[in-house]
mmCIF file of C-alpha atoms (C1' of nucleotides) in Angstrom:
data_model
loop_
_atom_site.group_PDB
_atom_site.id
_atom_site.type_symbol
_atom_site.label_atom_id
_atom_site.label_comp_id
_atom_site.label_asym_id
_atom_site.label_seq_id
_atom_site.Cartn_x
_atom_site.Cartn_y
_atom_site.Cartn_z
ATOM 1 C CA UNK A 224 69.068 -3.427 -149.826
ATOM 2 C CA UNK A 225 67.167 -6.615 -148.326
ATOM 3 C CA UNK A 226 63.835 -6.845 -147.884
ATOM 4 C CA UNK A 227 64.797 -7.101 -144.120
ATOM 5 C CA UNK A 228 65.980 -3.585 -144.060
ATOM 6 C CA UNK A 229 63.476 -2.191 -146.447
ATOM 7 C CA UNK A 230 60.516 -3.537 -144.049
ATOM 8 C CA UNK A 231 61.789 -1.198 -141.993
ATOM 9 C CA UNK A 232 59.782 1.648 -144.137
ATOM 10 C CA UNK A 233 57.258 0.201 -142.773
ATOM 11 C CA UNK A 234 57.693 -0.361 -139.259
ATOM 12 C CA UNK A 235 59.522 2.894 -139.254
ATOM 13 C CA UNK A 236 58.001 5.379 -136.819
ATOM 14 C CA UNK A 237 55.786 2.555 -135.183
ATOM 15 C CA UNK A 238 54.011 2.247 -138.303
ATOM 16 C CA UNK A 239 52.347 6.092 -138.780
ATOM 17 C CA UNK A 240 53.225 6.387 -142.464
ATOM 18 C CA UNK A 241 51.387 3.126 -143.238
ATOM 19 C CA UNK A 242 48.988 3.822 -141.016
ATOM 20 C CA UNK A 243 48.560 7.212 -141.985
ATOM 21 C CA UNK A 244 48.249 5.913 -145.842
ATOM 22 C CA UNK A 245 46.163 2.860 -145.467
ATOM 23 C CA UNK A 246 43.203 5.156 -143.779
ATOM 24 C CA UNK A 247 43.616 6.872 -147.104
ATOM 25 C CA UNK A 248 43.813 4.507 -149.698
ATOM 26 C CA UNK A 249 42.308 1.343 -147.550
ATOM 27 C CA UNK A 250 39.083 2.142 -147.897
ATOM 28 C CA UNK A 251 36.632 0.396 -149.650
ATOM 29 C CA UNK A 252 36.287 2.556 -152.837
ATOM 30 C CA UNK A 253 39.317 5.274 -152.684
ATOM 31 C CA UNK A 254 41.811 3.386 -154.671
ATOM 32 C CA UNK A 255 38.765 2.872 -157.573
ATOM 33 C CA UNK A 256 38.050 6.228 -157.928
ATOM 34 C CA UNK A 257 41.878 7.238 -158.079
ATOM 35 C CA UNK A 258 42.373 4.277 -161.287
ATOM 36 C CA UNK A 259 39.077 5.523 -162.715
ATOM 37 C CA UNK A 260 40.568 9.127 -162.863
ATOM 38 C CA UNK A 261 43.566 8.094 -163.848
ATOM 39 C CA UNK A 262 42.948 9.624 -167.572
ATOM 40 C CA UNK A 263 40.515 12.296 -168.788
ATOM 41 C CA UNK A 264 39.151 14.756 -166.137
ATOM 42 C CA UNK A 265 35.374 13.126 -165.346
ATOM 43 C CA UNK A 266 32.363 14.654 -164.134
ATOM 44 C CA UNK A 267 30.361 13.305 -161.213
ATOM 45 C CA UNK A 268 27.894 10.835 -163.108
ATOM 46 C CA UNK A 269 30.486 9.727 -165.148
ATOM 47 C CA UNK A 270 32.459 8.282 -162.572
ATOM 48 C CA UNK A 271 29.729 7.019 -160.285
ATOM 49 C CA UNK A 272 28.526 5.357 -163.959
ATOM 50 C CA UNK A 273 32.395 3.809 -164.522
ATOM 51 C CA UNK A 274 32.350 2.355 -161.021
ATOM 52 C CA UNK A 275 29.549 -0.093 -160.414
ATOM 53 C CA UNK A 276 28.084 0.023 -156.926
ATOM 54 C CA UNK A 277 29.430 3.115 -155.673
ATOM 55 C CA UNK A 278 26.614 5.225 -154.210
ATOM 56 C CA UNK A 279 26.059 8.828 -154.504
ATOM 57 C CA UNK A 280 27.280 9.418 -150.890
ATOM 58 C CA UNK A 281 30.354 7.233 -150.659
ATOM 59 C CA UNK A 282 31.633 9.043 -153.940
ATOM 60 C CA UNK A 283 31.096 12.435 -152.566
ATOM 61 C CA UNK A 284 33.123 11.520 -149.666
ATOM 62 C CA UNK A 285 35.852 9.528 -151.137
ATOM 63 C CA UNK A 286 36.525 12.399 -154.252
ATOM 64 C CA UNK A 287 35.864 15.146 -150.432
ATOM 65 C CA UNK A 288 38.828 12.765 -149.073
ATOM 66 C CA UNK A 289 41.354 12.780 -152.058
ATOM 67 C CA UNK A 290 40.696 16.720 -152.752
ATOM 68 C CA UNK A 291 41.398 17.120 -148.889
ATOM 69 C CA UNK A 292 44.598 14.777 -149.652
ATOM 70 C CA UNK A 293 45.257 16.891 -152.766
ATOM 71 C CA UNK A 294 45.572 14.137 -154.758
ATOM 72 C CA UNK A 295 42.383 14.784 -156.760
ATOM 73 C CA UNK A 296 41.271 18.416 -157.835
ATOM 74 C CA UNK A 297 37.833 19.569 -158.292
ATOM 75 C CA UNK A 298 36.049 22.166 -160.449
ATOM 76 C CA UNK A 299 33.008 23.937 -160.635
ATOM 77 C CA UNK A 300 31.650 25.014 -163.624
ATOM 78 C CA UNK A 301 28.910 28.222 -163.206
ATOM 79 C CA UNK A 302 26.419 26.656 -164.730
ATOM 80 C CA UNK A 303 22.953 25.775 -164.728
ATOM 81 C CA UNK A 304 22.680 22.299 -164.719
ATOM 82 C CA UNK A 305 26.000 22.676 -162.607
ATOM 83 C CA UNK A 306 28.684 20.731 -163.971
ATOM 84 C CA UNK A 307 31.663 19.256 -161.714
ATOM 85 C CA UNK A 308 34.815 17.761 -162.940
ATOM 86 C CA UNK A 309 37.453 15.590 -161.005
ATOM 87 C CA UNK A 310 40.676 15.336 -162.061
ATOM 88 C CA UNK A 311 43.761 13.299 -160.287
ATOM 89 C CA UNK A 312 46.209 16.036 -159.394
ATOM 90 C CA UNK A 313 49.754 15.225 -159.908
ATOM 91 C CA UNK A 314 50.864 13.712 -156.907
ATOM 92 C CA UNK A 315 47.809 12.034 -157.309
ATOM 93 C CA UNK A 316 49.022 10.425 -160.287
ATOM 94 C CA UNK A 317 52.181 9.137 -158.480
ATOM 95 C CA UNK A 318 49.738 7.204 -156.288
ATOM 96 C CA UNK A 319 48.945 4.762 -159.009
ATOM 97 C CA UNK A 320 52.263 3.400 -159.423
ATOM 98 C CA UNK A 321 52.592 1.869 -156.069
ATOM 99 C CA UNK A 322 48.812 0.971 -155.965
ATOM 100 C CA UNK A 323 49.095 -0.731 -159.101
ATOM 101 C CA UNK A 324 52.285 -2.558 -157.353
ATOM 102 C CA UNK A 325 49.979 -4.267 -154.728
ATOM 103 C CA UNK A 326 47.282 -4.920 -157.492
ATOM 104 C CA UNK A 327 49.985 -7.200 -159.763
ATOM 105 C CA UNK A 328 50.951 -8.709 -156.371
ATOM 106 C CA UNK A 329 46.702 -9.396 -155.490
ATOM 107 C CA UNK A 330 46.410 -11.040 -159.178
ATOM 108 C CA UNK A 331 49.470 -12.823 -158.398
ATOM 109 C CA UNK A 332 49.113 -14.429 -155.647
ATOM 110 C CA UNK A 333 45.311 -14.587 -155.093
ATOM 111 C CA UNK A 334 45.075 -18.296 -156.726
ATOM 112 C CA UNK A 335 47.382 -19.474 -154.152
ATOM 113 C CA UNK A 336 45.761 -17.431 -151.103
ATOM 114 C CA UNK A 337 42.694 -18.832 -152.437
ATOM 115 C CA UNK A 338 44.054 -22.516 -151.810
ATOM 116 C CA UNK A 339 45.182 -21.648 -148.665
ATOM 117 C CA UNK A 340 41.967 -20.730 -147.288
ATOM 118 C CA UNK A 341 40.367 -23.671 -148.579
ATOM 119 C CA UNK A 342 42.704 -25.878 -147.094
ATOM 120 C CA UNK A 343 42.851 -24.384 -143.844
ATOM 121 C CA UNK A 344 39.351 -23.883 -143.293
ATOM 122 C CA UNK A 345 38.635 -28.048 -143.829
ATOM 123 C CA UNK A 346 41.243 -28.396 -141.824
ATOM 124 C CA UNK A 347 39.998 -26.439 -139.282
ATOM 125 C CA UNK A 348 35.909 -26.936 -139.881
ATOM 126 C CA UNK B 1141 52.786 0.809 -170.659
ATOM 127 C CA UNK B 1142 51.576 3.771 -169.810
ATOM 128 C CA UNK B 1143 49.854 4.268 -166.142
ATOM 129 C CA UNK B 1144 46.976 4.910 -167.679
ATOM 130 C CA UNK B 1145 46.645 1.349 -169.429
ATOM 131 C CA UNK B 1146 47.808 0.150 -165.833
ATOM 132 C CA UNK B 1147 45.653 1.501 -163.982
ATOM 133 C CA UNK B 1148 43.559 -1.190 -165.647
ATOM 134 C CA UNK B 1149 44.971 -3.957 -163.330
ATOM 135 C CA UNK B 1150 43.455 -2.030 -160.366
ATOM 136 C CA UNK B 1151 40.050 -1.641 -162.097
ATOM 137 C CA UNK B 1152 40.208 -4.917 -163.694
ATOM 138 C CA UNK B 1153 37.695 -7.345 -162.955
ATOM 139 C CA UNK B 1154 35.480 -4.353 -161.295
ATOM 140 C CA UNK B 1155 38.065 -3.628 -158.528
ATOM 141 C CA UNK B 1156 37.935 -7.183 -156.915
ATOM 142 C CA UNK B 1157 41.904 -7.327 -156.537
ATOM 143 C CA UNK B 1158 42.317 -4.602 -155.283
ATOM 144 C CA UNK B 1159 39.328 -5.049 -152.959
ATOM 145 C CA UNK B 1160 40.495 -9.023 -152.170
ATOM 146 C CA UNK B 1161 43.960 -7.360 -151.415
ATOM 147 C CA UNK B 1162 42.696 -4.303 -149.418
ATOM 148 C CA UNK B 1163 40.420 -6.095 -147.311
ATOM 149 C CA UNK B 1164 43.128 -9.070 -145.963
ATOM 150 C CA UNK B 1165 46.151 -5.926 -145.627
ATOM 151 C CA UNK B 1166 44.231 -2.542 -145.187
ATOM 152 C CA UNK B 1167 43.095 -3.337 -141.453
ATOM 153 C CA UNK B 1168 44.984 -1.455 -138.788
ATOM 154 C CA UNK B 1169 47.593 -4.502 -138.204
ATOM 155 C CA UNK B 1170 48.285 -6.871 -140.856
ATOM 156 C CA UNK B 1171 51.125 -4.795 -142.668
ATOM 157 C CA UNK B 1172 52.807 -4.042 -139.170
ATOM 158 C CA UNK B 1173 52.783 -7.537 -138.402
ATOM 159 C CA UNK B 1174 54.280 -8.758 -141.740
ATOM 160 C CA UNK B 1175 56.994 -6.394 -142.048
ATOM 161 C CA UNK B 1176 57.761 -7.356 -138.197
ATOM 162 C CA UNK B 1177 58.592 -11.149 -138.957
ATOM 163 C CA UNK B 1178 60.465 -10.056 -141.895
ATOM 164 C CA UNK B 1179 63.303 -11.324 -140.203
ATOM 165 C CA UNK B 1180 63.269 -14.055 -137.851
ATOM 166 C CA UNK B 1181 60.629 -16.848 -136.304
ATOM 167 C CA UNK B 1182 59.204 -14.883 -133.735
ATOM 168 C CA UNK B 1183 56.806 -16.035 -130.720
ATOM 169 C CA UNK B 1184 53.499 -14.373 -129.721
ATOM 170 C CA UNK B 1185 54.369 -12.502 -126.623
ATOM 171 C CA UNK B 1186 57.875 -11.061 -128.613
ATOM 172 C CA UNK B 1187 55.896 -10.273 -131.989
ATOM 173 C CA UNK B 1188 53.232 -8.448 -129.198
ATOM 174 C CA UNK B 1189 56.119 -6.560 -127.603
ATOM 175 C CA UNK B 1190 57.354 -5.686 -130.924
ATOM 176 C CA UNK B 1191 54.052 -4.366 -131.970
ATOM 177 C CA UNK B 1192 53.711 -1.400 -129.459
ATOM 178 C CA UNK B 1193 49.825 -0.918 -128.630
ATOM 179 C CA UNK B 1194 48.319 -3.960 -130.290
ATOM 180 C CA UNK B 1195 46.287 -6.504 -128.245
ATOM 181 C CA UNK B 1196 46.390 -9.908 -127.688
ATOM 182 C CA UNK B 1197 43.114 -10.524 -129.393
ATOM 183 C CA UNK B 1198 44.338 -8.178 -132.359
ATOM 184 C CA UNK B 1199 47.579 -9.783 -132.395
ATOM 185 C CA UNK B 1200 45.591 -13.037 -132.450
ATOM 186 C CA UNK B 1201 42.784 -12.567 -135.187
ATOM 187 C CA UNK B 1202 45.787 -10.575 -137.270
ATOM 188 C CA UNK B 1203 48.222 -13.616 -137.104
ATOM 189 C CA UNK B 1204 45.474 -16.333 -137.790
ATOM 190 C CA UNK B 1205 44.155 -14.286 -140.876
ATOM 191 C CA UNK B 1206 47.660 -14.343 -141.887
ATOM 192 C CA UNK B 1207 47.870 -17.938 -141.888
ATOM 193 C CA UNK B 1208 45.014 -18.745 -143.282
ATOM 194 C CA UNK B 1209 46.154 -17.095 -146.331
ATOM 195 C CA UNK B 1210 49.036 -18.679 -146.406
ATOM 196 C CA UNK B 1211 50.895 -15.789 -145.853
ATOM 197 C CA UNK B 1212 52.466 -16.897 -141.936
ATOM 198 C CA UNK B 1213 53.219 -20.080 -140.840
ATOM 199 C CA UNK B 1214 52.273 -20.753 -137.028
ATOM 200 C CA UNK B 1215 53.885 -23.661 -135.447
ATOM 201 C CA UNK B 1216 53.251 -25.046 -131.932
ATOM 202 C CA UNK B 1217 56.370 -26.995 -129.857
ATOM 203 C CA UNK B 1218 54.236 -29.539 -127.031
ATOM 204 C CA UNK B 1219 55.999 -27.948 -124.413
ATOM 205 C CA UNK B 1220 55.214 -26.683 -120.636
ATOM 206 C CA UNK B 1221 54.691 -23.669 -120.989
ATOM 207 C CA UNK B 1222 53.421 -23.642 -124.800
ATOM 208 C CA UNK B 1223 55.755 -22.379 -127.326
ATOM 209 C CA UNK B 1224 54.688 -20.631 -130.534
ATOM 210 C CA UNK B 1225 56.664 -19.237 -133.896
ATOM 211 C CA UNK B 1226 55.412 -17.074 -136.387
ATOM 212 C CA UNK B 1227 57.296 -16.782 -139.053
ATOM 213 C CA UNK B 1228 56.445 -15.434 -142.951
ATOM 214 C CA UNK B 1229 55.582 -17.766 -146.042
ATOM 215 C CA UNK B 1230 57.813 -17.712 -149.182
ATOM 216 C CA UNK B 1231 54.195 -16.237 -150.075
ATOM 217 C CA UNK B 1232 54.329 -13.879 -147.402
ATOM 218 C CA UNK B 1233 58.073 -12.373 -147.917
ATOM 219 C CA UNK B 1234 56.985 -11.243 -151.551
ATOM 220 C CA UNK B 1235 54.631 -9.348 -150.171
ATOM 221 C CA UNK B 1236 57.038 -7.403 -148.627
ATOM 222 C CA UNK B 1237 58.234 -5.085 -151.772
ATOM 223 C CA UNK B 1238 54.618 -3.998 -152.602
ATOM 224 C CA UNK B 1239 53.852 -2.891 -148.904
ATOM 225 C CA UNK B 1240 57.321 -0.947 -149.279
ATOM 226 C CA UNK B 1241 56.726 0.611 -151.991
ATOM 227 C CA UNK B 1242 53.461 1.657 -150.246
ATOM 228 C CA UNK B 1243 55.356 3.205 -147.515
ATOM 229 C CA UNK B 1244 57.995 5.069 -149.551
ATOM 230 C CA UNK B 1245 55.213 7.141 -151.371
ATOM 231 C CA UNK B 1246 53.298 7.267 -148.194
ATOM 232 C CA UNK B 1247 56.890 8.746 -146.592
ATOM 233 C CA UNK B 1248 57.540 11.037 -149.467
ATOM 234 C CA UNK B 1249 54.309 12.274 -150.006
ATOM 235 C CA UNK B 1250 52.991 12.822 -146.372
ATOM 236 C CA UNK B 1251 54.186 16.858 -145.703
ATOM 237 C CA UNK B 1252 52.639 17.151 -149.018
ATOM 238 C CA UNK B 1253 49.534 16.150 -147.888
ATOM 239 C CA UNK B 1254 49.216 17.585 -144.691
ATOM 240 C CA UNK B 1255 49.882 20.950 -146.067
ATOM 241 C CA UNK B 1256 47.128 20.165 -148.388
ATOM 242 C CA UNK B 1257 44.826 19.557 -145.851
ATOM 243 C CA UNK B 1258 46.011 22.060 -143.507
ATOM 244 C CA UNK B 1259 44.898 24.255 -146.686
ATOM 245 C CA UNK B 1260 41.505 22.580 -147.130
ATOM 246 C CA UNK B 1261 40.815 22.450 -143.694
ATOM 247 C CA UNK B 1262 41.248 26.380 -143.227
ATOM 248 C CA UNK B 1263 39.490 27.156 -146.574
ATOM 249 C CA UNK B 1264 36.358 25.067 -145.444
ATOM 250 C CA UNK B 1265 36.395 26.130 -142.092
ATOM 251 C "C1'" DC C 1347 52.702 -18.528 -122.473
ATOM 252 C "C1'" DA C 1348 49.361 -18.130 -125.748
ATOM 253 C "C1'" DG C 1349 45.304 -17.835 -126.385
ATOM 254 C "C1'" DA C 1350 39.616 -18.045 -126.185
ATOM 255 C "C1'" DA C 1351 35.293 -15.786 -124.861
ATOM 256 C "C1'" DT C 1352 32.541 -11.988 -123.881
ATOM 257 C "C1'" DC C 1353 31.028 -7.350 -123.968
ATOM 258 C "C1'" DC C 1354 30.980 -2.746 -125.701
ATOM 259 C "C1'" DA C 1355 32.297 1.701 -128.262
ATOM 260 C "C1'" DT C 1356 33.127 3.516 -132.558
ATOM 261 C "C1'" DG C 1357 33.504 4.021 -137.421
ATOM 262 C "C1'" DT C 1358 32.232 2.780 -142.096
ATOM 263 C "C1'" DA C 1359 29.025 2.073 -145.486
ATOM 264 C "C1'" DG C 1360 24.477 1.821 -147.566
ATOM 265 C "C1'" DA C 1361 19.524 3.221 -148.397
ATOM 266 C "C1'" DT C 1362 16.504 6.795 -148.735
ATOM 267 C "C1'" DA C 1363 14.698 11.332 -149.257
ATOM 268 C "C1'" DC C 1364 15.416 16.071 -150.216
ATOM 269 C "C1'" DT C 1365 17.680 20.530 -152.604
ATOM 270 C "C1'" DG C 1366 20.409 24.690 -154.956
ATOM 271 C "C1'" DC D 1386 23.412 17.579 -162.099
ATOM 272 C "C1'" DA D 1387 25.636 17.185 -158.072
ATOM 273 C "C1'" DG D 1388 25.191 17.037 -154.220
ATOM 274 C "C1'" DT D 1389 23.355 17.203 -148.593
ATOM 275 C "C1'" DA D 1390 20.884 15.200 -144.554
ATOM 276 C "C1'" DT D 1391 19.287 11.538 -141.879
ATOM 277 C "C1'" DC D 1392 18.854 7.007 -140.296
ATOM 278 C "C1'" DT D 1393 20.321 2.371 -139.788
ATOM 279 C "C1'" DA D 1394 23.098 -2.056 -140.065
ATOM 280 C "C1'" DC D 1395 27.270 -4.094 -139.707
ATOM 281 C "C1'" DA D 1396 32.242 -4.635 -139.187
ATOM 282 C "C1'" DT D 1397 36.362 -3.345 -136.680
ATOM 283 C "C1'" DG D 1398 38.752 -2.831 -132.721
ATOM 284 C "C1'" DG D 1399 39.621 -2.531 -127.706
ATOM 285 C "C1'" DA D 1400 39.101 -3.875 -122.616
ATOM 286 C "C1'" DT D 1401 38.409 -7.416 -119.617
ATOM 287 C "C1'" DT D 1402 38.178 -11.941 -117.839
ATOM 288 C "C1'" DC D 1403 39.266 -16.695 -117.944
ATOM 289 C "C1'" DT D 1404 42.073 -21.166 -119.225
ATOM 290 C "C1'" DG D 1405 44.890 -25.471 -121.183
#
DNA sequence: CAGAATCCATGTAGATACTG
DNA sequence: CAGTATCTACATGGATTCTG
């Protein structure tokens, strides 16, 4: 198949599917929290600990998102101090394949996008 | 490798791939306007018509982003009335298999996740 | 035709303070 | 510990108007 007719994917139904996933995943911390669960179930201090900068707020409602999404699942322990642990469901898990696609592709290329800029910018400054 | 030690690349240096990545492709256009000049040079006012409900100053700002990273090229023909191609990079066309691969979990997985929301969303409410 | 410029609505994200 | 609530700042996107 070319990449011609592939692109279609993407286009597809006026570009809903893309759409639809890139207000999941584009976010600014969604596709952080989904790599830092990908492994051992984590509690809610240890994974606003393992990703630097995220505030208490935008992690409660990126993990609300994914468990929504089911792509992350979520449980309560009865206890007193109450303990929480997050844990990338199994489609969830499927989600870092593709997502680790795009990452090779950002490492990749970003040296050359990175020349790019600079040479259009003092072109165009 | 397992996706656990690959989940690394995403992570990596803090996220900042990912976040380089997410930031130039995760807006509401970029990705429909790549995988639309997969295929070929197209001017402004066809890629527009192509594009069904972007606007000219979207279509704009989304096309110059792309070439300042190198990913479209823009060229101008001195004519009356002007004359403008857009066409994708080398650069650009590879980033055409990540972005599918986006969309083909995004395709397979979607009734999944509405049904898990449709679930949520009752539960909550 | 292919845009540039301006204005405005909305959403996203962060800081801060409080709580079961 | 694991949140919730509130407020605010900024970025994104759209509509409209104008032009080389």
């Amino acid at each position: 198949m070319s990449t011609y007719e592939r692109s279609c994917k993407i286009r597809g139904d006026g570009g809903r599917a893309i759409r639809g996933i890139l207000d999941r995943i584009g976010d600014k911390w969604t596709l952080l929290v989904v790599a830092t669960l990908d492994g051992p179930p984590l509690r809610f201090s240890e994974l606003q600990s393992r990703i630097p900068g995220i505030s208490q707020r935008m992690l409660t409602r990126t993990v609300r998102h994914l468990e929504r999404d089911g792509l992350v699942s979520r449980t309560v322990y009865a206890e007193v101090p109450p303990r929480v642990q997050y844990e990338l469901t199994a489609t969830g898990r499927t989600l870092i394949e593709p997502a680790v696609a795009l990452a090779d592709w950002a490492i990749d290329h970003n040296p050359e996008i990175e020349r790019s800029q600079a040479t259009y910018d003092t072109g165009t400054a």
